[in-house]
Coordinates of N, CA and C in Angstrom, one line a residue:
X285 N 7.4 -10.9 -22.0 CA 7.8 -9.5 -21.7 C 9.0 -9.5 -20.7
X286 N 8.5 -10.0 -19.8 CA 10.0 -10.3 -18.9 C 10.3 -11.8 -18.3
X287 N 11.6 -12.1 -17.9 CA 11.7 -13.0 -17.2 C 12.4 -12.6 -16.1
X288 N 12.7 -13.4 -15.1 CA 14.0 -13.3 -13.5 C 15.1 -14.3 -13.8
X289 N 16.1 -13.6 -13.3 CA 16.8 -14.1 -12.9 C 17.6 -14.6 -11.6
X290 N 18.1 -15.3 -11.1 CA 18.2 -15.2 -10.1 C 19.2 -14.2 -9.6
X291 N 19.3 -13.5 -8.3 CA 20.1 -12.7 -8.2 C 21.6 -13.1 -7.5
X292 N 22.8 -12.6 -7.4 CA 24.1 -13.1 -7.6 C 25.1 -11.9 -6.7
X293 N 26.1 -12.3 -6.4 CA 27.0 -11.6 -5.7 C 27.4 -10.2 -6.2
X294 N 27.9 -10.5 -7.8 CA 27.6 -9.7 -8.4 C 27.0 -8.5 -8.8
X295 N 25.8 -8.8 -8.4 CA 24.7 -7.9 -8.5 C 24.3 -6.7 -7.6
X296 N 25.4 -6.5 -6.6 CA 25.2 -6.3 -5.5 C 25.4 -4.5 -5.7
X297 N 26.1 -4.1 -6.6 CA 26.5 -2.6 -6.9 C 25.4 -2.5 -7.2
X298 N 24.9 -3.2 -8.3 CA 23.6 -2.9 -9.0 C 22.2 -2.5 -8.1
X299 N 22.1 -3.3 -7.1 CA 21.1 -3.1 -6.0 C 21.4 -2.9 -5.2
X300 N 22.3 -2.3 -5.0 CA 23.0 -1.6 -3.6 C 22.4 0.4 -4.2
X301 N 22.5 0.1 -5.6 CA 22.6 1.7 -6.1 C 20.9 1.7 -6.2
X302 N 20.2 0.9 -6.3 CA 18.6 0.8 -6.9 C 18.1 0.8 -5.4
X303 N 18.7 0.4 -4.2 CA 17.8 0.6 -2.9 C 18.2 1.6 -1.7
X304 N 19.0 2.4 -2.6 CA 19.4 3.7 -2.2 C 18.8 5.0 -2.7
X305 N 18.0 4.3 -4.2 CA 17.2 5.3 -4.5 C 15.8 5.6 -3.9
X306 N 15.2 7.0 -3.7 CA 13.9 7.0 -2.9 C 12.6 6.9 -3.9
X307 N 12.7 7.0 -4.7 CA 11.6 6.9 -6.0 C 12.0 5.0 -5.9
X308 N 13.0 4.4 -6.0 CA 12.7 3.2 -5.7 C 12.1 2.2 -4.2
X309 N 12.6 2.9 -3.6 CA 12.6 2.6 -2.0 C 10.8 3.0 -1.3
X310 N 10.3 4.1 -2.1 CA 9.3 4.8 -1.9 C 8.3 3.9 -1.4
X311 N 8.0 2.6 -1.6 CA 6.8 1.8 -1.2 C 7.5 0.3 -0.9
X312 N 8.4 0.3 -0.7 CA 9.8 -0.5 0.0 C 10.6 0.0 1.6
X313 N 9.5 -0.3 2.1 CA 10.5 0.3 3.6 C 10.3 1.6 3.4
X314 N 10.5 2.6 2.1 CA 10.5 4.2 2.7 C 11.5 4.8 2.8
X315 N 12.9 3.6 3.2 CA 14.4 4.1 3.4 C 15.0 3.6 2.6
X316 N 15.6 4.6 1.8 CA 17.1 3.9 1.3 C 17.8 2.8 2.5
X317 N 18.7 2.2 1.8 CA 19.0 1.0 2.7 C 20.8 1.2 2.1
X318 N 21.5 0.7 3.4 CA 22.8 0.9 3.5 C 22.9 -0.6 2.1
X319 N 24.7 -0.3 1.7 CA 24.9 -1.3 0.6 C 25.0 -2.9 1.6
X320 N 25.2 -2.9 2.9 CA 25.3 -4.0 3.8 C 24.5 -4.7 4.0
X321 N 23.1 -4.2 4.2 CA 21.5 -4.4 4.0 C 21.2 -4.8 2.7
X322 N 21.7 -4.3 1.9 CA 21.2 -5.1 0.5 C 22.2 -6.5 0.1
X323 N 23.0 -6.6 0.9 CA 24.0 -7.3 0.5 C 23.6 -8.7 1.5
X324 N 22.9 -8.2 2.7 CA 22.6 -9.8 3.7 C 21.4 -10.2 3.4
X325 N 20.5 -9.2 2.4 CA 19.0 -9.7 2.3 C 18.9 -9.7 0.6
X326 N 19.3 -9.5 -0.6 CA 18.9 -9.1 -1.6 C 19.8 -9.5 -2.4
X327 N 21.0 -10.6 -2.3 CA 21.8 -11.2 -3.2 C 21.6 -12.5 -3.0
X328 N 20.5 -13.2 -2.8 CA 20.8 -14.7 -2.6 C 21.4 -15.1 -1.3
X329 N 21.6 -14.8 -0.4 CA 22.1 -15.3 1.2 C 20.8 -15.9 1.8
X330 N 20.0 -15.5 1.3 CA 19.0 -16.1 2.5 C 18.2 -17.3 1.8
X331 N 18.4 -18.1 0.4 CA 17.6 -19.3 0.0 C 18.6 -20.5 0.8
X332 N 17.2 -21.3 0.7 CA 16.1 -21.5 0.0 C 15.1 -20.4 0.7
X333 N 15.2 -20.3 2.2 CA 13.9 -19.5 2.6 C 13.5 -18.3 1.8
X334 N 14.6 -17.4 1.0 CA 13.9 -16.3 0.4 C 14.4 -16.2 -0.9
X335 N 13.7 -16.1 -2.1 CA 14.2 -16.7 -3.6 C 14.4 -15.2 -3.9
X336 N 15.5 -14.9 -4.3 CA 15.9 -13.2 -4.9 C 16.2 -13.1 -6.5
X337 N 15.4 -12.3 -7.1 CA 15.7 -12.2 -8.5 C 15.9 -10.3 -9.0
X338 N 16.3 -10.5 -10.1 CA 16.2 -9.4 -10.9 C 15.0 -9.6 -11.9
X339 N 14.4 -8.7 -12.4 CA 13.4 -9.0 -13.4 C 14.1 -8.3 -14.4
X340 N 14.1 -9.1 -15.6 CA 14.4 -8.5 -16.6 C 13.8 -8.2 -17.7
X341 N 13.9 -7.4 -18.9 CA 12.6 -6.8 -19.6 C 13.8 -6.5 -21.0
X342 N 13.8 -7.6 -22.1 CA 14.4 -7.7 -23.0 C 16.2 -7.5 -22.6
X343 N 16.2 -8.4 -21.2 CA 17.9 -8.7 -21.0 C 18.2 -7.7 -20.1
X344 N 17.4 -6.3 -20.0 CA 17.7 -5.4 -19.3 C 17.4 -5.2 -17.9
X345 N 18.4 -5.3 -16.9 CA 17.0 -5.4 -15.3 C 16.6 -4.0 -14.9
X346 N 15.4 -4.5 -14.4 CA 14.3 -3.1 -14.8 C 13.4 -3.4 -13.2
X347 N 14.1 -4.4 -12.2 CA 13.7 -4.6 -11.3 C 13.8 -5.6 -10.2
X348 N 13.3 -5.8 -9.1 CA 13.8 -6.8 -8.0 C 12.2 -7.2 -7.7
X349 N 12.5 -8.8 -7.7 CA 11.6 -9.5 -6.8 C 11.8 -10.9 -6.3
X350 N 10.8 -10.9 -4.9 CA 11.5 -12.4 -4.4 C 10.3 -12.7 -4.0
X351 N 10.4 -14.2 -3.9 CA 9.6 -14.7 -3.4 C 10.1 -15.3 -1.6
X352 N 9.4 -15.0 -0.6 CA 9.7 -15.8 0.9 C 8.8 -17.0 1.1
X353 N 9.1 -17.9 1.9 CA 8.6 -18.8 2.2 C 8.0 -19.3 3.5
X354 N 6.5 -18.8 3.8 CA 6.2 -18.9 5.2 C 5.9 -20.1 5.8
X355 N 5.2 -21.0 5.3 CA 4.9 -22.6 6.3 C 4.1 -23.1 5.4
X356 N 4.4 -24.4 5.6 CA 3.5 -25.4 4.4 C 3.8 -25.3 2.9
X357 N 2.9 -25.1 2.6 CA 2.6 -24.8 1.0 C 2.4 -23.3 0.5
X358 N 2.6 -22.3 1.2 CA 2.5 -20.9 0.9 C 3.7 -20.3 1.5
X359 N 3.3 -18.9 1.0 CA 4.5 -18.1 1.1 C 3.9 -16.4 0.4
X360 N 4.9 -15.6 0.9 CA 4.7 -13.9 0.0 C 5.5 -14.0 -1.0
X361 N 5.2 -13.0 -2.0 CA 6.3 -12.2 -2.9 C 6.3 -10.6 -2.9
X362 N 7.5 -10.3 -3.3 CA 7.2 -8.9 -3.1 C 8.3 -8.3 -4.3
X363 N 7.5 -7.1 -5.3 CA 8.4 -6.6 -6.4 C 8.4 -5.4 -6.2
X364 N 9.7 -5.0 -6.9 CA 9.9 -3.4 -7.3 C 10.7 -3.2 -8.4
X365 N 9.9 -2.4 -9.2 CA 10.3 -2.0 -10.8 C 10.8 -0.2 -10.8
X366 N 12.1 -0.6 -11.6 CA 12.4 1.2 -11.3 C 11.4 1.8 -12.1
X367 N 11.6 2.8 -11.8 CA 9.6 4.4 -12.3 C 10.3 4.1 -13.7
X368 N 11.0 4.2 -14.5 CA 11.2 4.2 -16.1 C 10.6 2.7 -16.5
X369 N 10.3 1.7 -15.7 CA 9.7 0.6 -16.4 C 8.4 0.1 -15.6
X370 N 7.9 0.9 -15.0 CA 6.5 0.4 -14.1 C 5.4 1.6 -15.4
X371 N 4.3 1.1 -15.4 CA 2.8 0.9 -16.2 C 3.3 0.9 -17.9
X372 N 3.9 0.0 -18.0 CA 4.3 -1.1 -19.0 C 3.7 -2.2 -19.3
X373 N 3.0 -3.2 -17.9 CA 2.7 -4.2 -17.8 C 3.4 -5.0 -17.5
X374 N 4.5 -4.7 -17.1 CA 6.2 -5.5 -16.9 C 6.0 -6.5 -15.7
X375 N 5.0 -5.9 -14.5 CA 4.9 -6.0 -13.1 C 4.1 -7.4 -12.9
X376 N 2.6 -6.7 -13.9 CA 1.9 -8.5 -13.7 C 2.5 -9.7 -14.7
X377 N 3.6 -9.4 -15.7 CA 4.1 -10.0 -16.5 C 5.5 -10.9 -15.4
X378 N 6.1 -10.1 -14.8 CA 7.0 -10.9 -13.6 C 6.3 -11.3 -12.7
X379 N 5.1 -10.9 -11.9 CA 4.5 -11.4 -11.2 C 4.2 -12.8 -11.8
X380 N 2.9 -13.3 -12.7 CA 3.3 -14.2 -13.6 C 4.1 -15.3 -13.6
X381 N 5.0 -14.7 -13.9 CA 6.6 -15.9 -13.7 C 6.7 -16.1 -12.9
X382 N 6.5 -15.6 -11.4 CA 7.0 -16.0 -10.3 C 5.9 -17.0 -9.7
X383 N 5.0 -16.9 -10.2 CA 3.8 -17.3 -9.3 C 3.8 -19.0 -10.4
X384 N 4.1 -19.0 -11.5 CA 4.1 -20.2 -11.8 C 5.5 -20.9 -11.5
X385 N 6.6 -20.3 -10.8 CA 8.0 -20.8 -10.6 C 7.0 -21.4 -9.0
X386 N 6.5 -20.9 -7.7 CA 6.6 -20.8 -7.1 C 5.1 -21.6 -6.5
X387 N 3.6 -21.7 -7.3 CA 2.8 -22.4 -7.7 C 3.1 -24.1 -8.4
X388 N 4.1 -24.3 -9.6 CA 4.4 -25.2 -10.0 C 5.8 -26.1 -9.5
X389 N 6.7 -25.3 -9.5 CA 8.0 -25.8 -8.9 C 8.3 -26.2 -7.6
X390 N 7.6 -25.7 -6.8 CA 7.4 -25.2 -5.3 C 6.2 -25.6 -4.6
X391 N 5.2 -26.0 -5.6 CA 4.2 -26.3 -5.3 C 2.9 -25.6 -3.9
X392 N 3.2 -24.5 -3.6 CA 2.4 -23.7 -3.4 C 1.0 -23.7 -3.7
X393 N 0.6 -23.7 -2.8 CA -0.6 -23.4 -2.6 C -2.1 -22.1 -2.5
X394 N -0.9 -21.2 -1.6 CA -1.5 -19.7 -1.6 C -0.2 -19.1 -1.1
X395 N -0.6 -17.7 -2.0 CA 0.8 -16.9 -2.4 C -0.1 -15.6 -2.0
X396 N 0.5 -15.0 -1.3 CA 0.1 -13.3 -0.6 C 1.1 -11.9 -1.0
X397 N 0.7 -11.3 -1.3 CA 1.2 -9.8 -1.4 C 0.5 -9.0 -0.2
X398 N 1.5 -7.8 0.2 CA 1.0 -7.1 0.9 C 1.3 -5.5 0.5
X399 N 0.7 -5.3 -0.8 CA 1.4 -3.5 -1.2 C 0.7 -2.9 0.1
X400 N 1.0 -1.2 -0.3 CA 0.8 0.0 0.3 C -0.5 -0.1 -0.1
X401 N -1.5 0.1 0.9 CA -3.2 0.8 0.3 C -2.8 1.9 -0.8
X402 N -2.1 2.7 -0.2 CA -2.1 4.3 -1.4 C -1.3 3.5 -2.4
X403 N -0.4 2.9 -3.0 CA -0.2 2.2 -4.1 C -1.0 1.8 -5.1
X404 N -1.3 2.8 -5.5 CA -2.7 1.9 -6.6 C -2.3 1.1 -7.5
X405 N -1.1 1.6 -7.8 CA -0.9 1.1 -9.3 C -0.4 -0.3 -8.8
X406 N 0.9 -0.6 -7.8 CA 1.1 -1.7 -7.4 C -0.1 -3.1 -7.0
X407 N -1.3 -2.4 -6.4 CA -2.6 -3.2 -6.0 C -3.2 -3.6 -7.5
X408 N -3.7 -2.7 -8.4 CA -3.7 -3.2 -9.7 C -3.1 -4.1 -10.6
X409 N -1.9 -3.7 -10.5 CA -0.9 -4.7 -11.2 C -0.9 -6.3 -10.5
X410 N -0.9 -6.2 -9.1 CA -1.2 -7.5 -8.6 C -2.8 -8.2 -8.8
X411 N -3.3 -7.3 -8.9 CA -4.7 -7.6 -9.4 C -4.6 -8.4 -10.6
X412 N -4.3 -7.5 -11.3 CA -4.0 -8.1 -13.1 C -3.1 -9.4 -13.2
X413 N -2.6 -9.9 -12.4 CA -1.7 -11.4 -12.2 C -2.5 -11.9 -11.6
X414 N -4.0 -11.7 -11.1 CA -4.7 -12.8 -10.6 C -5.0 -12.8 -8.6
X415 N -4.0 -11.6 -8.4 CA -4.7 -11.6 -6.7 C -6.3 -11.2 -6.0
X416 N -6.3 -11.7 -5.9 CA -7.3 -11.5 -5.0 C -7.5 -10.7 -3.8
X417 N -8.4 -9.5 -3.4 CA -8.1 -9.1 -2.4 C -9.0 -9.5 -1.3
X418 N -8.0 -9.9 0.2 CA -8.8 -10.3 1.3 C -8.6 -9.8 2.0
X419 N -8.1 -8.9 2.7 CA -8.0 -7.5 3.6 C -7.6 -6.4 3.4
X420 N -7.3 -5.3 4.4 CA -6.5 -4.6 4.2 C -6.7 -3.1 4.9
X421 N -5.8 -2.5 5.2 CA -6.3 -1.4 6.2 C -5.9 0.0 5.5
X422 N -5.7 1.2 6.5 CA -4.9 2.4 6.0 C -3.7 2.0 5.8
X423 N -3.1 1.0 5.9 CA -1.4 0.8 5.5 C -1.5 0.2 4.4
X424 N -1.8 -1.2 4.5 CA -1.5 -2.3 3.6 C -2.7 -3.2 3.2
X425 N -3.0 -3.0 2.2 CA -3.9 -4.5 1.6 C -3.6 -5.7 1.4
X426 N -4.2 -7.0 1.9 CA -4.0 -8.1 1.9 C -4.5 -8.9 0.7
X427 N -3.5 -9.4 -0.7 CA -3.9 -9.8 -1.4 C -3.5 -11.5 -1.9
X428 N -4.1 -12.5 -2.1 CA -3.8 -13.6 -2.5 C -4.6 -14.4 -3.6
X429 N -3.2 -15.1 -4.1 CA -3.4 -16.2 -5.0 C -3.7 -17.7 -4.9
X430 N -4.5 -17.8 -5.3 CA -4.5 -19.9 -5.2 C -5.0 -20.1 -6.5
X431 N -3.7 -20.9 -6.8 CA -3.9 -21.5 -7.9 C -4.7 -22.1 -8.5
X432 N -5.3 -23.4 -7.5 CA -6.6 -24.2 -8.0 C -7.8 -23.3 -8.2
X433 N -8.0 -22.1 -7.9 CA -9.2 -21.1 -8.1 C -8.9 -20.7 -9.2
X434 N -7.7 -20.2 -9.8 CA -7.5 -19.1 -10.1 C -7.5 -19.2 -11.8
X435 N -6.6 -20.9 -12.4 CA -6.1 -21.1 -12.9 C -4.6 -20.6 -13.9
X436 N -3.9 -20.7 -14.4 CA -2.9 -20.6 -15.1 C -2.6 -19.1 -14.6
X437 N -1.5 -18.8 -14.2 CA -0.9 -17.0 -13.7 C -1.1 -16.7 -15.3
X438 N -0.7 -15.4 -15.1 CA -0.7 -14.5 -16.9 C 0.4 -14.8 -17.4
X439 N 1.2 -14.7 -18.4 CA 1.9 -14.9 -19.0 C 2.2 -13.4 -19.7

């Protein structure tokens, strides 16, 4: 259903205009974000430490996600799908991809999300790709993957 691609200099209108929106932004920071902000964090400037993609959904990008890289063999990811392509199934389908890019290629060990508690749908969707929940408060729930538990991400 979807794949990533990596994200590019290029791309930068494109997600300069997507993280200025507040239906997009809404469980991302909260704030629109200046085009300068999206441009030192969200085009590729920051790998290897932080892997930046578009998700795409039949060629079309329908969304941003990256994976960071905290110590050892783990690391977070974190996605956002514009509201015309989120409860599709789009979310645990890139989740998915990332988690076998970042599990297999990367060799990872435990991989963490941290949505919004009031995010249901985002906590679900990560659910449905195999997280696990191990904390979480009135802000954020703490969810993680390990692969050797888990086996094979969704496809």
């Amino acid at each position: 259903m979807t794949k990533l691609r990596p994200t590019r200099e290029d791309d930068l209108a494109l997600l300069a205009r997507w993280f200025a929106d507040p239906d997009v932004v809404e469980h991302w920071g909260g704030v629109p974000l200046a085009p300068a902000e999206v441009a030192a964090k969200y085009v590729g400037r920051r790998r290897p430490q932080v892997g930046s993609f578009l998700v795409l959904a039949q060629e079309v990008p329908v969304g941003y996600a990256q994976y960071w890289h905290a110590a050892g063999a783990e690391g977070g990811l974190d996605m956002v799908l514009l509201p015309g392509a989120r409860g599709r199934g789009l979310g645990p389908d890139a989740a998915g991809v990332l988690l076998r890019h970042v599990c297999t290629t990367l060799g990872w060990t435990r991989v963490t999300v941290d949505p919004a508690t009031e995010n249901v749908r985002a906590v679900r969707a990560w659910e449905k790709a195999g997280f696990r929940h191990v904390s979480g408060d009135a802000e954020s729930t703490l969810l993680e993957y390990r692969p050797e538990s888990r086996g094979p991400a969704v496809s």
